[in-house]
XYZ file of C-alpha atoms in Angstrom:
391
model
C 24.612 -22.910 52.808
C 23.793 -24.055 56.441
C 22.285 -20.730 57.843
C 24.927 -19.244 59.488
C 26.990 -19.628 56.199
C 23.931 -17.573 54.253
C 23.521 -14.925 56.686
C 26.971 -14.186 56.422
C 27.747 -14.451 53.161
C 24.298 -12.474 52.255
C 25.820 -9.589 54.527
C 28.839 -9.205 52.516
C 27.315 -9.927 49.246
C 25.374 -6.970 50.183
C 27.574 -5.084 51.640
C 29.244 -5.016 47.839
C 26.083 -3.846 46.021
C 26.432 -0.864 48.187
C 30.274 0.024 47.714
C 29.535 -0.477 43.936
C 26.259 1.895 44.180
C 28.730 4.503 46.812
C 31.957 4.015 44.489
C 33.373 3.616 47.732
C 36.327 0.720 48.720
C 35.523 -2.556 50.210
C 36.727 -4.341 53.144
C 38.426 -7.995 52.396
C 36.625 -10.616 53.593
C 36.824 -12.633 56.691
C 38.081 -15.431 56.440
C 34.241 -17.681 56.949
C 33.756 -15.858 53.073
C 34.412 -18.774 50.485
C 34.738 -16.915 46.730
C 33.521 -19.724 45.192
C 30.174 -19.602 47.299
C 29.747 -16.007 47.137
C 29.642 -15.584 43.556
C 27.515 -18.873 43.367
C 25.546 -16.648 45.438
C 25.584 -12.962 43.529
C 24.492 -15.286 40.418
C 21.406 -16.530 42.642
C 20.602 -12.926 43.304
C 21.690 -11.881 39.204
C 23.784 -8.749 41.545
C 27.204 -10.216 39.864
C 27.961 -7.688 37.393
C 26.266 -5.021 39.931
C 29.376 -6.098 42.412
C 32.068 -6.542 40.112
C 32.934 -2.685 40.516
C 33.864 -3.398 43.821
C 35.154 -6.982 43.968
C 37.325 -5.859 41.023
C 39.341 -4.402 43.800
C 39.984 -7.147 46.038
C 42.454 -10.095 46.165
C 40.438 -12.860 44.522
C 41.457 -16.127 43.380
C 42.316 -15.818 39.743
C 39.580 -18.902 38.800
C 36.990 -16.905 40.505
C 37.724 -14.106 38.897
C 37.570 -14.826 35.849
C 34.113 -15.846 36.724
C 33.301 -12.571 37.236
C 34.680 -11.170 34.364
C 32.934 -13.146 32.365
C 30.011 -12.275 34.056
C 30.405 -8.742 33.960
C 31.406 -8.995 29.614
C 28.052 -10.583 29.329
C 25.878 -8.775 30.629
C 27.297 -5.962 29.147
C 26.908 -7.419 26.422
C 23.601 -8.628 26.495
C 22.795 -4.710 27.950
C 24.323 -3.094 24.379
C 22.292 -5.550 22.265
C 19.007 -5.208 24.533
C 19.541 -1.010 24.258
C 19.883 -1.369 20.671
C 16.695 -3.208 19.993
C 14.677 -0.785 22.571
C 15.624 1.790 20.481
C 14.456 -0.533 16.754
C 10.937 -1.322 18.860
C 10.253 2.140 20.382
C 11.007 3.726 16.779
C 8.525 2.151 15.411
C 6.034 2.658 18.384
C 6.779 6.557 17.855
C 5.969 6.339 13.958
C 3.215 4.505 14.346
C 1.979 7.390 16.687
C 1.460 5.030 19.487
C 3.022 6.463 23.088
C 3.825 4.898 25.976
C 5.078 4.486 29.026
C 8.618 2.858 29.904
C 7.925 1.214 33.764
C 10.205 -0.688 35.959
C 14.046 -1.898 35.129
C 14.199 0.754 30.968
C 14.215 3.241 33.270
C 15.842 2.291 36.699
C 18.672 1.043 34.742
C 19.695 4.555 33.599
C 20.284 5.098 37.444
C 22.921 2.537 37.893
C 26.305 4.352 37.531
C 26.247 1.437 34.910
C 23.206 0.473 33.295
C 24.718 -3.098 32.390
C 24.928 -3.096 36.065
C 20.953 -3.443 36.443
C 20.466 -6.372 34.354
C 16.662 -7.166 33.792
C 15.316 -10.130 31.203
C 12.631 -8.045 30.172
C 11.579 -5.138 28.708
C 7.874 -3.228 30.211
C 6.188 -0.497 29.343
C 2.294 0.878 29.588
C 0.203 2.256 27.179
C -3.731 2.172 26.486
C -5.906 -0.558 26.082
C -6.992 1.177 21.919
C -2.358 1.250 21.714
C -1.933 -2.036 22.774
C -4.448 -3.532 20.227
C -2.541 -1.171 17.503
C 1.081 -2.372 18.788
C 0.439 -6.451 18.047
C 0.918 -5.957 14.222
C 3.473 -3.903 14.820
C 5.604 -6.796 17.196
C 5.008 -8.879 14.902
C 6.478 -7.562 11.680
C 9.374 -6.929 14.079
C 9.994 -10.750 14.038
C 8.047 -11.225 17.609
C 5.767 -13.764 18.217
C 2.632 -12.824 20.944
C 3.550 -15.707 23.941
C 0.731 -14.818 26.125
C -2.032 -12.798 26.370
C -4.012 -11.550 29.630
C -6.657 -9.240 30.260
C -3.798 -6.168 30.874
C -1.160 -7.337 29.166
C 0.709 -9.467 26.433
C 4.013 -10.798 26.607
C 5.917 -11.033 22.772
C 9.563 -12.972 22.707
C 11.902 -12.988 19.923
C 14.636 -15.159 19.156
C 14.798 -16.784 22.731
C 16.498 -13.673 23.833
C 14.203 -10.162 23.941
C 11.025 -10.729 25.533
C 8.690 -7.252 26.272
C 6.073 -7.096 28.026
C 3.164 -4.231 26.597
C 0.355 -3.060 29.918
C -2.205 -1.636 29.083
C -2.782 -1.388 33.044
C 0.110 -1.256 35.392
C -1.497 -3.848 37.918
C -4.293 -6.523 37.389
C -7.780 -5.300 37.461
C -8.199 -7.658 39.816
C -5.860 -6.403 42.097
C -7.236 -4.651 45.128
C -4.266 -2.309 44.816
C -5.540 -1.717 41.374
C -7.368 1.709 41.580
C -3.790 3.330 42.874
C -2.547 3.398 39.275
C -5.635 3.884 37.043
C -5.563 6.173 34.229
C -1.683 5.023 33.926
C -0.788 8.202 31.699
C -2.720 10.195 33.970
C 0.309 9.833 35.730
C 3.656 10.250 33.880
C 5.672 12.896 31.745
C 7.193 12.817 28.879
C 10.727 11.314 28.902
C 12.691 13.642 26.458
C 15.108 11.273 26.050
C 13.006 8.568 23.057
C 10.209 10.421 20.999
C 6.963 9.177 21.869
C 7.694 8.255 25.208
C 6.373 8.664 29.067
C 7.588 7.998 32.012
C 5.656 7.676 35.718
C 6.308 10.244 38.056
C 8.693 10.346 40.440
C 6.069 9.580 43.216
C 3.858 7.036 41.104
C 7.485 5.505 40.152
C 8.653 5.007 43.448
C 5.567 3.766 44.451
C 5.622 0.994 41.958
C 8.876 -0.163 42.562
C 8.269 -0.724 46.321
C 4.807 -2.497 45.781
C 6.869 -4.605 42.799
C 8.576 -5.685 45.597
C 5.377 -5.813 47.866
C 4.351 -8.594 45.526
C 7.226 -11.160 45.193
C 8.072 -10.742 48.796
C 4.197 -12.109 49.971
C 4.272 -14.212 47.389
C 8.271 -16.534 46.820
C 10.094 -14.252 47.956
C 12.723 -11.801 46.387
C 16.101 -10.828 46.352
C 18.903 -7.890 46.616
C 18.118 -6.382 43.096
C 14.887 -4.863 44.222
C 15.711 -3.803 47.132
C 18.960 -2.013 45.734
C 16.827 -0.042 43.173
C 15.082 1.039 45.869
C 17.942 1.923 47.693
C 19.468 4.053 44.349
C 15.990 5.815 43.206
C 15.830 7.481 46.811
C 19.627 8.803 46.710
C 19.132 9.734 42.915
C 15.906 11.357 42.936
C 15.896 12.984 46.046
C 12.954 15.534 44.897
C 9.782 12.971 45.826
C 7.077 14.548 47.547
C 8.048 12.096 50.957
C 4.084 13.063 52.477
C 2.484 11.950 49.587
C 4.107 8.511 49.340
C 3.518 7.862 53.078
C 0.348 8.801 53.568
C -0.602 6.274 50.453
C 1.074 3.547 51.080
C -0.671 3.952 55.083
C -3.714 4.263 52.550
C -2.723 0.534 51.503
C -1.825 -0.741 54.497
C 2.087 -0.938 53.082
C 3.865 1.822 55.826
C 4.975 -0.535 58.088
C 6.226 -2.742 55.688
C 8.000 0.011 53.724
C 9.350 1.097 56.881
C 10.830 -2.471 57.042
C 12.097 -2.294 53.866
C 14.071 1.187 54.084
C 15.452 0.030 57.678
C 16.725 -3.190 55.510
C 18.633 -0.993 53.494
C 20.495 1.270 55.775
C 21.660 -2.423 56.812
C 22.251 -4.204 53.257
C 24.331 -1.147 51.747
C 25.054 1.459 54.377
C 26.462 -1.069 57.054
C 23.798 -0.347 59.718
C 23.567 -3.464 62.090
C 21.066 -5.706 62.020
C 18.545 -6.517 64.499
C 17.087 -9.574 66.186
C 13.956 -9.110 63.559
C 16.161 -6.929 60.737
C 18.331 -10.300 60.517
C 15.654 -13.377 60.316
C 13.865 -10.870 57.582
C 17.666 -10.701 56.060
C 18.117 -14.613 55.860
C 14.982 -14.997 54.475
C 15.710 -12.480 51.653
C 19.433 -14.221 51.067
C 17.593 -17.580 51.019
C 14.861 -16.242 48.397
C 17.007 -15.637 45.671
C 16.430 -12.992 42.824
C 13.151 -15.565 41.906
C 12.412 -16.568 44.866
C 12.177 -19.816 47.312
C 10.708 -22.511 44.950
C 9.337 -24.820 47.772
C 7.227 -20.916 49.178
C 5.800 -20.449 45.474
C 3.867 -23.584 45.899
C 3.102 -23.116 49.230
C 2.100 -18.956 48.198
C -1.804 -20.287 47.146
C -2.988 -21.460 50.519
C -0.937 -18.177 52.228
C -4.053 -16.851 53.847
C -4.869 -20.102 55.975
C -4.666 -19.915 59.480
C -3.117 -22.798 60.373
C 0.577 -23.168 60.314
C 0.068 -27.053 59.126
C -1.287 -28.126 55.506
C -4.146 -30.796 56.095
C -4.128 -34.017 53.082
C -7.429 -31.745 51.525
C -4.981 -28.594 51.389
C -2.058 -31.224 49.057
C -5.031 -32.531 46.912
C -6.026 -29.348 46.565
C -2.712 -28.687 45.086
C -2.364 -31.375 43.305
C -5.923 -30.398 41.582
C -4.900 -27.370 40.640
C -1.391 -28.368 38.863
C -3.081 -30.929 37.376
C -6.263 -28.708 35.870
C -5.120 -25.319 35.544
C -7.257 -22.091 34.165
C -7.656 -21.252 31.170
C -5.218 -18.434 31.524
C -2.309 -20.809 32.214
C -3.165 -23.873 29.409
C -3.870 -20.971 26.788
C 0.230 -20.750 27.185
C 0.165 -24.372 25.379
C -2.941 -24.689 24.069
C -3.113 -21.221 21.884
C -6.350 -23.110 20.717
C -8.123 -21.512 24.009
C -8.263 -17.975 23.123
C -10.517 -18.406 20.541
C -12.006 -21.533 22.120
C -11.729 -21.574 26.242
C -14.675 -23.418 26.128
C -12.570 -26.083 25.055
C -10.664 -26.120 28.671
C -11.759 -29.537 29.287
C -10.501 -31.164 26.571
C -7.336 -29.521 26.947
C -7.480 -31.472 30.226
C -8.109 -34.527 29.019
C -5.112 -34.323 25.961
C -2.988 -32.705 29.230
C -3.349 -35.917 31.378
C -3.553 -38.254 28.459
C 0.488 -37.326 27.493
C 1.278 -37.383 31.092
C 0.185 -40.539 31.418
C 1.897 -42.176 28.161
C 5.063 -40.165 27.340
C 6.159 -38.294 30.354
C 5.223 -40.593 33.452
C 8.437 -38.774 34.935
C 6.248 -35.469 35.643
C 3.527 -38.109 37.696
C 6.915 -38.844 40.263
C 7.915 -35.391 40.520
C 4.284 -33.840 41.673
C 3.949 -36.487 44.424
C 7.933 -36.014 45.900
C 7.030 -32.017 45.711
C 3.521 -33.000 47.433
C 6.334 -34.679 50.151
C 7.792 -31.506 50.300
C 4.942 -29.536 51.138
C 4.862 -28.732 55.059
C 3.771 -26.604 57.092
C 6.679 -25.504 58.739
C 7.551 -23.487 55.523
C 4.692 -21.453 56.046
C 4.586 -20.598 59.725
C 8.366 -19.335 58.659
C 7.077 -17.161 56.122
C 3.659 -16.316 57.842
C 5.997 -14.910 60.664
C 8.960 -12.984 58.510
C 6.134 -11.535 57.175
C 4.509 -10.640 59.802
C 7.790 -9.313 61.185
C 8.445 -7.112 57.938
C 5.237 -5.583 58.662
C 2.450 -7.365 56.471
C -1.180 -7.668 58.341
């Protein structure tokens, strides 16, 4: 879509989310709105099931209505499978006296009018480092495979459908925001619905939502769903200590960004007028989709650069980073690095050999990617970050 089309469709999509969350009747779209394009944009942001209650009241072409109904039913089925599996996993953890904290989607989905309206691809939980180690044989006994393990979380998958991330810290110890969530079990309260389970206090859960959005926003961008999480949490959990939250975000340098998010949410979901600056940020969000703008993701490694111009050296650096990644990336493909990280250079050589002789197309793809890298994308991203209150 061209920029004006994206803006119009994005704003209408956001308004439909607001109507679904508030259970109010939306107005019919203007003539410039294409239902086919709106459906594709909702899928791009992974909010098709979220807007379905509002959309189902409107006059939609039959073939588009069928697409919305099919996607909604698929999310219903997915949610049912995930819910049954989570009971199974959590029960096994409880049997082994493993206390854990539910994080993000597994908690906030229950604030939505229907849980399946807030789709999620994985389940995040947090526990002590000792219990994280004890959880490994339990997850394996349930049919899960350990796909990756880094300094603060393990990722398990099963049947190419279920994904569990088991954290021993909510944030990476290397993050400047790590001290905010140190000793997470001390910041949690019992979850009465699940044995051995806990949830973060309202204040820390909300801070985690804001920082999760911030991390995506400054890297590759993020879509409307993370904004709806924050909007809904504030509506449903009015007993949060806003003074503590504001003071904490101010100490982290994120208060201006947080205020921008709140202003955007009144435009997205309550029909407030967009200022010129908010319009620019909103268009960036509409363009990003659920998983962000991949070109911005490519550029995020030089986001600290003071120049908007990418030099030849920048592009060479990018190429080397992609062809010779660190051990934490490489061990996903070469598990032997878990036990013998010194073999990283050998794995690099094997990887290059495989690409040169068996996957020559990857070389062309890398060359084309480098050609697409340009300083204008970085310049625009930096401008949006500045407008959003990020120093």
